[in-house]
């Protein structure tokens, strides 16, 4: 079982290290084919990738922030991440198969 930390942001990598997360790999892009049952993936993934992680039998742990609009799109330091309440929250995401009702949206 492996733990992957997925982020392209150096501040997030530093934050995770300072928080003491033990990971086997820090990566900037997730290839879902790497994920095995029992693995853990930490990051802020698009919902379709997070759902695929869960479908593969792995845990998805979202890196959540309470980010004000003025900080969106900016590189954050570890201090800024802490000030924005950086935390890890586990989610189980399941893709819902399309139905006639959703096809008409």
PDB file of N, CA and C in Angstrom:
ATOM      1  N   UNK A   1       0.846  -1.179   0.000  1.00  0.00           N
ATOM      2  CA  UNK A   1       0.000   0.000   0.000  1.00  0.00           C
ATOM      3  C   UNK A   1       0.888   1.237   0.000  1.00  0.00           C
ATOM      4  N   UNK A   2       0.617   2.123  -0.942  1.00  0.00           N
ATOM      5  CA  UNK A   2       1.413   3.339  -1.088  1.00  0.00           C
ATOM      6  C   UNK A   2       0.550   4.562  -0.793  1.00  0.00           C
ATOM      7  N   UNK A   3       1.219   5.626  -0.382  1.00  0.00           N
ATOM      8  CA  UNK A   3       0.559   6.907  -0.186  1.00  0.00           C
ATOM      9  C   UNK A   3       1.192   7.906  -1.143  1.00  0.00           C
ATOM     10  N   UNK A   4       0.346   8.533  -1.955  1.00  0.00           N
ATOM     11  CA  UNK A   4       0.789   9.513  -2.941  1.00  0.00           C
ATOM     12  C   UNK A   4       0.296  10.894  -2.527  1.00  0.00           C
ATOM     13  N   UNK A   5       1.167  11.903  -2.628  1.00  0.00           N
ATOM     14  CA  UNK A   5       0.766  13.289  -2.421  1.00  0.00           C
ATOM     15  C   UNK A   5       0.821  13.954  -3.784  1.00  0.00           C
ATOM     16  N   UNK A   6      -0.337  14.441  -4.255  1.00  0.00           N
ATOM     17  CA  UNK A   6      -0.449  14.988  -5.604  1.00  0.00           C
ATOM     18  C   UNK A   6      -0.660  16.497  -5.526  1.00  0.00           C
ATOM     19  N   UNK A   7       0.330  17.244  -5.990  1.00  0.00           N
ATOM     20  CA  UNK A   7       0.197  18.700  -6.070  1.00  0.00           C
ATOM     21  C   UNK A   7       1.333  19.247  -6.922  1.00  0.00           C
ATOM     22  N   UNK A   8       1.028  20.277  -7.677  1.00  0.00           N
ATOM     23  CA  UNK A   8       2.072  20.953  -8.449  1.00  0.00           C
ATOM     24  C   UNK A   8       2.610  22.173  -7.706  1.00  0.00           C
ATOM     25  N   UNK A   9       2.123  22.402  -6.487  1.00  0.00           N
ATOM     26  CA  UNK A   9       2.474  23.593  -5.721  1.00  0.00           C
ATOM     27  C   UNK A   9       3.555  23.308  -4.684  1.00  0.00           C
ATOM     28  N   UNK A  10       4.708  23.966  -4.779  1.00  0.00           N
ATOM     29  CA  UNK A  10       5.786  23.752  -3.794  1.00  0.00           C
ATOM     30  C   UNK A  10       5.347  24.040  -2.361  1.00  0.00           C
ATOM     31  N   UNK A  11       4.499  25.042  -2.153  1.00  0.00           N
ATOM     32  CA  UNK A  11       4.029  25.351  -0.803  1.00  0.00           C
ATOM     33  C   UNK A  11       3.249  24.200  -0.201  1.00  0.00           C
ATOM     34  N   UNK A  12       2.473  23.513  -1.025  1.00  0.00           N
ATOM     35  CA  UNK A  12       1.715  22.349  -0.542  1.00  0.00           C
ATOM     36  C   UNK A  12       2.662  21.215  -0.176  1.00  0.00           C
ATOM     37  N   UNK A  13       3.695  21.013  -0.992  1.00  0.00           N
ATOM     38  CA  UNK A  13       4.686  19.971  -0.677  1.00  0.00           C
ATOM     39  C   UNK A  13       5.350  20.277   0.669  1.00  0.00           C
ATOM     40  N   UNK A  14       5.738  21.550   0.849  1.00  0.00           N
ATOM     41  CA  UNK A  14       6.386  21.945   2.104  1.00  0.00           C
ATOM     42  C   UNK A  14       5.441  21.787   3.287  1.00  0.00           C
ATOM     43  N   UNK A  15       4.173  22.185   3.097  1.00  0.00           N
ATOM     44  CA  UNK A  15       3.186  22.060   4.167  1.00  0.00           C
ATOM     45  C   UNK A  15       3.042  20.598   4.599  1.00  0.00           C
ATOM     46  N   UNK A  16       2.914  19.695   3.623  1.00  0.00           N
ATOM     47  CA  UNK A  16       2.749  18.269   3.936  1.00  0.00           C
ATOM     48  C   UNK A  16       3.961  17.734   4.697  1.00  0.00           C
ATOM     49  N   UNK A  17       5.143  18.146   4.277  1.00  0.00           N
ATOM     50  CA  UNK A  17       6.360  17.686   4.965  1.00  0.00           C
ATOM     51  C   UNK A  17       6.399  18.219   6.394  1.00  0.00           C
ATOM     52  N   UNK A  18       6.061  19.501   6.580  1.00  0.00           N
ATOM     53  CA  UNK A  18       6.070  20.090   7.916  1.00  0.00           C
ATOM     54  C   UNK A  18       5.001  19.485   8.820  1.00  0.00           C
ATOM     55  N   UNK A  19       3.895  19.023   8.223  1.00  0.00           N
ATOM     56  CA  UNK A  19       2.826  18.391   8.999  1.00  0.00           C
ATOM     57  C   UNK A  19       3.160  16.941   9.331  1.00  0.00           C
ATOM     58  N   UNK A  20       4.227  16.419   8.747  1.00  0.00           N
ATOM     59  CA  UNK A  20       4.676  15.072   9.071  1.00  0.00           C
ATOM     60  C   UNK A  20       4.020  13.952   8.283  1.00  0.00           C
ATOM     61  N   UNK A  21       3.402  14.283   7.144  1.00  0.00           N
ATOM     62  CA  UNK A  21       2.800  13.225   6.332  1.00  0.00           C
ATOM     63  C   UNK A  21       3.896  12.357   5.738  1.00  0.00           C
ATOM     64  N   UNK A  22       3.731  11.057   5.907  1.00  0.00           N
ATOM     65  CA  UNK A  22       4.688  10.119   5.336  1.00  0.00           C
ATOM     66  C   UNK A  22       4.111   9.588   4.036  1.00  0.00           C
ATOM     67  N   UNK A  23       4.782   9.904   2.937  1.00  0.00           N
ATOM     68  CA  UNK A  23       4.301   9.493   1.621  1.00  0.00           C
ATOM     69  C   UNK A  23       5.423   8.785   0.876  1.00  0.00           C
ATOM     70  N   UNK A  24       5.017   7.878  -0.002  1.00  0.00           N
ATOM     71  CA  UNK A  24       6.003   7.178  -0.825  1.00  0.00           C
ATOM     72  C   UNK A  24       6.403   8.014  -2.035  1.00  0.00           C
ATOM     73  N   UNK A  25       5.471   8.850  -2.513  1.00  0.00           N
ATOM     74  CA  UNK A  25       5.770   9.635  -3.709  1.00  0.00           C
ATOM     75  C   UNK A  25       5.032  10.960  -3.674  1.00  0.00           C
ATOM     76  N   UNK A  26       5.748  12.022  -4.009  1.00  0.00           N
ATOM     77  CA  UNK A  26       5.164  13.343  -4.233  1.00  0.00           C
ATOM     78  C   UNK A  26       5.161  13.538  -5.736  1.00  0.00           C
ATOM     79  N   UNK A  27       3.965  13.703  -6.310  1.00  0.00           N
ATOM     80  CA  UNK A  27       3.851  13.804  -7.758  1.00  0.00           C
ATOM     81  C   UNK A  27       3.028  15.028  -8.137  1.00  0.00           C
ATOM     82  N   UNK A  28       3.278  15.552  -9.343  1.00  0.00           N
ATOM     83  CA  UNK A  28       2.558  16.746  -9.789  1.00  0.00           C
ATOM     84  C   UNK A  28       1.330  16.392 -10.623  1.00  0.00           C
ATOM     85  N   UNK A  29       1.267  15.169 -11.123  1.00  0.00           N
ATOM     86  CA  UNK A  29       0.122  14.725 -11.918  1.00  0.00           C
ATOM     87  C   UNK A  29      -0.141  13.256 -11.608  1.00  0.00           C
ATOM     88  N   UNK A  30      -1.401  12.915 -11.388  1.00  0.00           N
ATOM     89  CA  UNK A  30      -1.766  11.540 -11.042  1.00  0.00           C
ATOM     90  C   UNK A  30      -2.119  10.743 -12.286  1.00  0.00           C
ATOM     91  N   UNK A  31      -1.454   9.620 -12.450  1.00  0.00           N
ATOM     92  CA  UNK A  31      -1.848   8.628 -13.443  1.00  0.00           C
ATOM     93  C   UNK A  31      -2.647   7.581 -12.679  1.00  0.00           C
ATOM     94  N   UNK A  32      -3.978   7.555 -12.838  1.00  0.00           N
ATOM     95  CA  UNK A  32      -4.797   6.625 -12.051  1.00  0.00           C
ATOM     96  C   UNK A  32      -4.394   5.162 -12.205  1.00  0.00           C
ATOM     97  N   UNK A  33      -3.727   4.818 -13.288  1.00  0.00           N
ATOM     98  CA  UNK A  33      -3.300   3.431 -13.488  1.00  0.00           C
ATOM     99  C   UNK A  33      -2.300   2.984 -12.418  1.00  0.00           C
ATOM    100  N   UNK A  34      -1.645   3.931 -11.752  1.00  0.00           N
ATOM    101  CA  UNK A  34      -0.702   3.596 -10.671  1.00  0.00           C
ATOM    102  C   UNK A  34      -1.394   3.119  -9.406  1.00  0.00           C
ATOM    103  N   UNK A  35      -2.651   3.482  -9.242  1.00  0.00           N
ATOM    104  CA  UNK A  35      -3.347   3.295  -7.976  1.00  0.00           C
ATOM    105  C   UNK A  35      -3.826   1.857  -7.814  1.00  0.00           C
ATOM    106  N   UNK A  36      -3.506   1.299  -6.645  1.00  0.00           N
ATOM    107  CA  UNK A  36      -3.873  -0.072  -6.306  1.00  0.00           C
ATOM    108  C   UNK A  36      -4.815  -0.054  -5.096  1.00  0.00           C
ATOM    109  N   UNK A  37      -5.609  -1.120  -4.933  1.00  0.00           N
ATOM    110  CA  UNK A  37      -6.448  -1.206  -3.729  1.00  0.00           C
ATOM    111  C   UNK A  37      -5.598  -1.043  -2.469  1.00  0.00           C
ATOM    112  N   UNK A  38      -6.116  -0.245  -1.531  1.00  0.00           N
ATOM    113  CA  UNK A  38      -5.410  -0.009  -0.281  1.00  0.00           C
ATOM    114  C   UNK A  38      -4.477   1.185  -0.301  1.00  0.00           C
ATOM    115  N   UNK A  39      -4.187   1.746  -1.486  1.00  0.00           N
ATOM    116  CA  UNK A  39      -3.362   2.947  -1.565  1.00  0.00           C
ATOM    117  C   UNK A  39      -4.129   4.136  -0.994  1.00  0.00           C
ATOM    118  N   UNK A  40      -3.413   5.216  -0.719  1.00  0.00           N
ATOM    119  CA  UNK A  40      -4.015   6.488  -0.319  1.00  0.00           C
ATOM    120  C   UNK A  40      -3.496   7.572  -1.239  1.00  0.00           C
ATOM    121  N   UNK A  41      -4.393   8.466  -1.640  1.00  0.00           N
ATOM    122  CA  UNK A  41      -4.030   9.585  -2.494  1.00  0.00           C
ATOM    123  C   UNK A  41      -4.451  10.865  -1.774  1.00  0.00           C
ATOM    124  N   UNK A  42      -3.481  11.739  -1.546  1.00  0.00           N
ATOM    125  CA  UNK A  42      -3.719  13.026  -0.898  1.00  0.00           C
ATOM    126  C   UNK A  42      -3.532  14.118  -1.936  1.00  0.00           C
ATOM    127  N   UNK A  43      -4.481  15.042  -2.023  1.00  0.00           N
ATOM    128  CA  UNK A  43      -4.348  16.159  -2.950  1.00  0.00           C
ATOM    129  C   UNK A  43      -5.674  16.853  -3.149  1.00  0.00           C
ATOM    130  N   UNK A  44      -5.717  17.708  -4.150  1.00  0.00           N
ATOM    131  CA  UNK A  44      -6.954  18.395  -4.544  1.00  0.00           C
ATOM    132  C   UNK A  44      -7.229  18.014  -5.989  1.00  0.00           C
ATOM    133  N   UNK A  45      -7.857  16.864  -6.154  1.00  0.00           N
ATOM    134  CA  UNK A  45      -8.074  16.319  -7.489  1.00  0.00           C
ATOM    135  C   UNK A  45      -9.408  16.754  -8.074  1.00  0.00           C
ATOM    136  N   UNK A  46      -9.485  16.814  -9.410  1.00  0.00           N
ATOM    137  CA  UNK A  46     -10.803  16.969 -10.033  1.00  0.00           C
ATOM    138  C   UNK A  46     -11.686  15.791  -9.623  1.00  0.00           C
ATOM    139  N   UNK A  47     -12.970  16.030  -9.525  1.00  0.00           N
ATOM    140  CA  UNK A  47     -13.885  15.011  -8.986  1.00  0.00           C
ATOM    141  C   UNK A  47     -13.830  13.714  -9.790  1.00  0.00           C
ATOM    142  N   UNK A  48     -13.660  13.780 -11.117  1.00  0.00           N
ATOM    143  CA  UNK A  48     -13.614  12.543 -11.903  1.00  0.00           C
ATOM    144  C   UNK A  48     -12.384  11.698 -11.557  1.00  0.00           C
ATOM    145  N   UNK A  49     -11.247  12.340 -11.275  1.00  0.00           N
ATOM    146  CA  UNK A  49     -10.059  11.580 -10.874  1.00  0.00           C
ATOM    147  C   UNK A  49     -10.202  11.046  -9.455  1.00  0.00           C
ATOM    148  N   UNK A  50     -10.779  11.838  -8.574  1.00  0.00           N
ATOM    149  CA  UNK A  50     -11.013  11.361  -7.208  1.00  0.00           C
ATOM    150  C   UNK A  50     -11.946  10.155  -7.224  1.00  0.00           C
ATOM    151  N   UNK A  51     -12.965  10.182  -8.077  1.00  0.00           N
ATOM    152  CA  UNK A  51     -13.880   9.044  -8.201  1.00  0.00           C
ATOM    153  C   UNK A  51     -13.143   7.809  -8.712  1.00  0.00           C
ATOM    154  N   UNK A  52     -12.220   8.002  -9.643  1.00  0.00           N
ATOM    155  CA  UNK A  52     -11.462   6.857 -10.157  1.00  0.00           C
ATOM    156  C   UNK A  52     -10.553   6.271  -9.081  1.00  0.00           C
ATOM    157  N   UNK A  53      -9.948   7.129  -8.265  1.00  0.00           N
ATOM    158  CA  UNK A  53      -9.138   6.658  -7.138  1.00  0.00           C
ATOM    159  C   UNK A  53      -9.987   5.760  -6.240  1.00  0.00           C
ATOM    160  N   UNK A  54     -11.177   6.227  -5.892  1.00  0.00           N
ATOM    161  CA  UNK A  54     -12.072   5.457  -5.028  1.00  0.00           C
ATOM    162  C   UNK A  54     -12.520   4.162  -5.709  1.00  0.00           C
ATOM    163  N   UNK A  55     -12.810   4.223  -7.004  1.00  0.00           N
ATOM    164  CA  UNK A  55     -13.246   3.031  -7.741  1.00  0.00           C
ATOM    165  C   UNK A  55     -12.150   1.964  -7.778  1.00  0.00           C
ATOM    166  N   UNK A  56     -10.917   2.387  -7.671  1.00  0.00           N
ATOM    167  CA  UNK A  56      -9.795   1.452  -7.676  1.00  0.00           C
ATOM    168  C   UNK A  56      -9.512   0.882  -6.290  1.00  0.00           C
ATOM    169  N   UNK A  57     -10.341   1.229  -5.311  1.00  0.00           N
ATOM    170  CA  UNK A  57     -10.194   0.668  -3.966  1.00  0.00           C
ATOM    171  C   UNK A  57      -9.203   1.413  -3.095  1.00  0.00           C
ATOM    172  N   UNK A  58      -8.878   2.650  -3.467  1.00  0.00           N
ATOM    173  CA  UNK A  58      -7.950   3.457  -2.681  1.00  0.00           C
ATOM    174  C   UNK A  58      -8.718   4.509  -1.889  1.00  0.00           C
ATOM    175  N   UNK A  59      -8.039   5.123  -0.928  1.00  0.00           N
ATOM    176  CA  UNK A  59      -8.608   6.219  -0.139  1.00  0.00           C
ATOM    177  C   UNK A  59      -8.267   7.533  -0.834  1.00  0.00           C
ATOM    178  N   UNK A  60      -9.248   8.456  -0.854  1.00  0.00           N
ATOM    179  CA  UNK A  60      -8.994   9.797  -1.364  1.00  0.00           C
ATOM    180  C   UNK A  60      -9.072  10.778  -0.203  1.00  0.00           C
ATOM    181  N   UNK A  61      -7.972  11.471   0.049  1.00  0.00           N
ATOM    182  CA  UNK A  61      -7.868  12.448   1.125  1.00  0.00           C
ATOM    183  C   UNK A  61      -7.640  13.816   0.490  1.00  0.00           C
ATOM    184  N   UNK A  62      -8.662  14.657   0.554  1.00  0.00           N
ATOM    185  CA  UNK A  62      -8.602  15.953  -0.094  1.00  0.00           C
ATOM    186  C   UNK A  62      -7.819  16.957   0.752  1.00  0.00           C
ATOM    187  N   UNK A  63      -6.935  17.709   0.098  1.00  0.00           N
ATOM    188  CA  UNK A  63      -6.267  18.828   0.737  1.00  0.00           C
ATOM    189  C   UNK A  63      -7.213  20.018   0.623  1.00  0.00           C
ATOM    190  N   UNK A  64      -7.876  20.339   1.718  1.00  0.00           N
ATOM    191  CA  UNK A  64      -8.903  21.381   1.732  1.00  0.00           C
ATOM    192  C   UNK A  64      -8.359  22.669   2.329  1.00  0.00           C
ATOM    193  N   UNK A  65      -8.802  23.788   1.762  1.00  0.00           N
ATOM    194  CA  UNK A  65      -8.446  25.125   2.235  1.00  0.00           C
ATOM    195  C   UNK A  65      -9.692  25.992   2.216  1.00  0.00           C
ATOM    196  N   UNK A  66      -9.773  26.943   3.128  1.00  0.00           N
ATOM    197  CA  UNK A  66     -10.813  27.971   3.091  1.00  0.00           C
ATOM    198  C   UNK A  66     -10.162  29.197   2.450  1.00  0.00           C
ATOM    199  N   UNK A  67     -10.136  29.195   1.133  1.00  0.00           N
ATOM    200  CA  UNK A  67      -9.352  30.159   0.368  1.00  0.00           C
ATOM    201  C   UNK A  67     -10.180  31.379  -0.010  1.00  0.00           C
ATOM    202  N   UNK A  68      -9.758  32.580   0.414  1.00  0.00           N
ATOM    203  CA  UNK A  68     -10.483  33.780   0.010  1.00  0.00           C
ATOM    204  C   UNK A  68     -10.222  34.082  -1.465  1.00  0.00           C
ATOM    205  N   UNK A  69     -11.142  34.786  -2.114  1.00  0.00           N
ATOM    206  CA  UNK A  69     -11.006  35.057  -3.552  1.00  0.00           C
ATOM    207  C   UNK A  69      -9.672  35.706  -3.943  1.00  0.00           C
ATOM    208  N   UNK A  70      -9.144  36.574  -3.105  1.00  0.00           N
ATOM    209  CA  UNK A  70      -7.909  37.276  -3.469  1.00  0.00           C
ATOM    210  C   UNK A  70      -6.678  36.369  -3.491  1.00  0.00           C
ATOM    211  N   UNK A  71      -6.778  35.175  -2.920  1.00  0.00           N
ATOM    212  CA  UNK A  71      -5.648  34.243  -2.950  1.00  0.00           C
ATOM    213  C   UNK A  71      -5.783  33.173  -4.031  1.00  0.00           C
ATOM    214  N   UNK A  72      -6.912  33.124  -4.702  1.00  0.00           N
ATOM    215  CA  UNK A  72      -7.102  32.117  -5.760  1.00  0.00           C
ATOM    216  C   UNK A  72      -6.104  32.344  -6.895  1.00  0.00           C
ATOM    217  N   UNK A  73      -5.536  31.257  -7.383  1.00  0.00           N
ATOM    218  CA  UNK A  73      -4.600  31.326  -8.499  1.00  0.00           C
ATOM    219  C   UNK A  73      -3.199  31.761  -8.117  1.00  0.00           C
ATOM    220  N   UNK A  74      -2.921  31.909  -6.839  1.00  0.00           N
ATOM    221  CA  UNK A  74      -1.602  32.322  -6.370  1.00  0.00           C
ATOM    222  C   UNK A  74      -0.900  31.161  -5.691  1.00  0.00           C
ATOM    223  N   UNK A  75       0.421  31.179  -5.749  1.00  0.00           N
ATOM    224  CA  UNK A  75       1.202  30.203  -4.994  1.00  0.00           C
ATOM    225  C   UNK A  75       1.154  30.600  -3.524  1.00  0.00           C
ATOM    226  N   UNK A  76       0.869  29.648  -2.674  1.00  0.00           N
ATOM    227  CA  UNK A  76       0.754  29.925  -1.245  1.00  0.00           C
ATOM    228  C   UNK A  76       1.949  29.359  -0.490  1.00  0.00           C
ATOM    229  N   UNK A  77       2.363  30.092   0.534  1.00  0.00           N
ATOM    230  CA  UNK A  77       3.398  29.594   1.434  1.00  0.00           C
ATOM    231  C   UNK A  77       2.745  28.655   2.449  1.00  0.00           C
ATOM    232  N   UNK A  78       3.563  27.967   3.205  1.00  0.00           N
ATOM    233  CA  UNK A  78       3.012  27.098   4.245  1.00  0.00           C
ATOM    234  C   UNK A  78       2.255  27.925   5.281  1.00  0.00           C
ATOM    235  N   UNK A  79       2.749  29.118   5.581  1.00  0.00           N
ATOM    236  CA  UNK A  79       2.071  29.989   6.542  1.00  0.00           C
ATOM    237  C   UNK A  79       0.700  30.413   6.022  1.00  0.00           C
ATOM    238  N   UNK A  80       0.623  30.758   4.728  1.00  0.00           N
ATOM    239  CA  UNK A  80      -0.666  31.137   4.144  1.00  0.00           C
ATOM    240  C   UNK A  80      -1.626  29.952   4.138  1.00  0.00           C
ATOM    241  N   UNK A  81      -1.100  28.754   3.857  1.00  0.00           N
ATOM    242  CA  UNK A  81      -1.952  27.568   3.877  1.00  0.00           C
ATOM    243  C   UNK A  81      -2.527  27.338   5.268  1.00  0.00           C
ATOM    244  N   UNK A  82      -1.699  27.466   6.286  1.00  0.00           N
ATOM    245  CA  UNK A  82      -2.191  27.310   7.662  1.00  0.00           C
ATOM    246  C   UNK A  82      -3.236  28.364   7.995  1.00  0.00           C
ATOM    247  N   UNK A  83      -2.990  29.617   7.569  1.00  0.00           N
ATOM    248  CA  UNK A  83      -3.945  30.698   7.829  1.00  0.00           C
ATOM    249  C   UNK A  83      -5.283  30.435   7.130  1.00  0.00           C
ATOM    250  N   UNK A  84      -5.253  29.675   6.034  1.00  0.00           N
ATOM    251  CA  UNK A  84      -6.480  29.325   5.302  1.00  0.00           C
ATOM    252  C   UNK A  84      -7.069  27.999   5.781  1.00  0.00           C
ATOM    253  N   UNK A  85      -6.580  27.505   6.915  1.00  0.00           N
ATOM    254  CA  UNK A  85      -7.153  26.300   7.507  1.00  0.00           C
ATOM    255  C   UNK A  85      -6.836  25.023   6.759  1.00  0.00           C
ATOM    256  N   UNK A  86      -5.645  24.919   6.175  1.00  0.00           N
ATOM    257  CA  UNK A  86      -5.275  23.709   5.425  1.00  0.00           C
ATOM    258  C   UNK A  86      -5.501  22.470   6.285  1.00  0.00           C
ATOM    259  N   UNK A  87      -6.121  21.475   5.688  1.00  0.00           N
ATOM    260  CA  UNK A  87      -6.425  20.239   6.399  1.00  0.00           C
ATOM    261  C   UNK A  87      -6.663  19.120   5.383  1.00  0.00           C
ATOM    262  N   UNK A  88      -6.596  17.907   5.871  1.00  0.00           N
ATOM    263  CA  UNK A  88      -6.865  16.729   5.050  1.00  0.00           C
ATOM    264  C   UNK A  88      -8.227  16.181   5.457  1.00  0.00           C
ATOM    265  N   UNK A  89      -9.103  15.975   4.462  1.00  0.00           N
ATOM    266  CA  UNK A  89     -10.444  15.440   4.706  1.00  0.00           C
ATOM    267  C   UNK A  89     -10.671  14.257   3.759  1.00  0.00           C
ATOM    268  N   UNK A  90     -11.099  13.138   4.328  1.00  0.00           N
ATOM    269  CA  UNK A  90     -11.336  11.953   3.490  1.00  0.00           C
ATOM    270  C   UNK A  90     -12.715  12.024   2.845  1.00  0.00           C
ATOM    271  N   UNK A  91     -12.756  11.659   1.562  1.00  0.00           N
ATOM    272  CA  UNK A  91     -14.006  11.591   0.803  1.00  0.00           C
ATOM    273  C   UNK A  91     -14.091  10.244   0.099  1.00  0.00           C
ATOM    274  N   UNK A  92     -15.305   9.757  -0.037  1.00  0.00           N
ATOM    275  CA  UNK A  92     -15.598   8.577  -0.872  1.00  0.00           C
ATOM    276  C   UNK A  92     -16.502   9.069  -1.986  1.00  0.00           C
ATOM    277  N   UNK A  93     -16.010   8.992  -3.183  1.00  0.00           N
ATOM    278  CA  UNK A  93     -16.722   9.551  -4.330  1.00  0.00           C
ATOM    279  C   UNK A  93     -17.073   8.418  -5.284  1.00  0.00           C
ATOM    280  N   UNK A  94     -18.319   8.402  -5.704  1.00  0.00           N
ATOM    281  CA  UNK A  94     -18.808   7.372  -6.612  1.00  0.00           C
ATOM    282  C   UNK A  94     -19.446   8.040  -7.821  1.00  0.00           C
ATOM    283  N   UNK A  95     -19.028   7.628  -8.989  1.00  0.00           N
ATOM    284  CA  UNK A  95     -19.643   8.126 -10.216  1.00  0.00           C
ATOM    285  C   UNK A  95     -21.032   7.527 -10.347  1.00  0.00           C
ATOM    286  N   UNK A  96     -22.005   8.333 -10.713  1.00  0.00           N
ATOM    287  CA  UNK A  96     -23.378   7.875 -10.918  1.00  0.00           C
ATOM    288  C   UNK A  96     -23.559   7.677 -12.418  1.00  0.00           C
ATOM    289  N   UNK A  97     -24.018   6.490 -12.782  1.00  0.00           N
ATOM    290  CA  UNK A  97     -24.248   6.203 -14.204  1.00  0.00           C
ATOM    291  C   UNK A  97     -25.353   7.097 -14.746  1.00  0.00           C
ATOM    292  N   UNK A  98     -25.182   7.589 -15.974  1.00  0.00           N
ATOM    293  CA  UNK A  98     -26.204   8.462 -16.560  1.00  0.00           C
ATOM    294  C   UNK A  98     -27.543   7.744 -16.730  1.00  0.00           C
ATOM    295  N   UNK A  99     -28.593   8.516 -16.563  1.00  0.00           N
ATOM    296  CA  UNK A  99     -29.950   8.003 -16.797  1.00  0.00           C
ATOM    297  C   UNK A  99     -30.609   8.911 -17.846  1.00  0.00           C
ATOM    298  N   UNK A 100     -31.783   8.566 -18.260  1.00  0.00           N
ATOM    299  CA  UNK A 100     -32.511   9.415 -19.214  1.00  0.00           C
ATOM    300  C   UNK A 100     -32.698  10.810 -18.651  1.00  0.00           C
ATOM    301  N   UNK A 101     -32.951  10.905 -17.346  1.00  0.00           N
ATOM    302  CA  UNK A 101     -33.178  12.207 -16.711  1.00  0.00           C
ATOM    303  C   UNK A 101     -31.930  13.080 -16.763  1.00  0.00           C
ATOM    304  N   UNK A 102     -30.741  12.476 -16.501  1.00  0.00           N
ATOM    305  CA  UNK A 102     -29.522  13.281 -16.516  1.00  0.00           C
ATOM    306  C   UNK A 102     -29.058  13.570 -17.936  1.00  0.00           C
ATOM    307  N   UNK A 103     -29.432  12.724 -18.867  1.00  0.00           N
ATOM    308  CA  UNK A 103     -29.022  12.935 -20.262  1.00  0.00           C
ATOM    309  C   UNK A 103     -29.678  14.197 -20.834  1.00  0.00           C
ATOM    310  N   UNK A 104     -30.824  14.594 -20.303  1.00  0.00           N
ATOM    311  CA  UNK A 104     -31.521  15.760 -20.837  1.00  0.00           C
ATOM    312  C   UNK A 104     -31.068  17.074 -20.202  1.00  0.00           C
ATOM    313  N   UNK A 105     -30.134  17.044 -19.272  1.00  0.00           N
ATOM    314  CA  UNK A 105     -29.689  18.283 -18.621  1.00  0.00           C
ATOM    315  C   UNK A 105     -28.889  19.145 -19.557  1.00  0.00           C
TER     316      UNK A 105
END
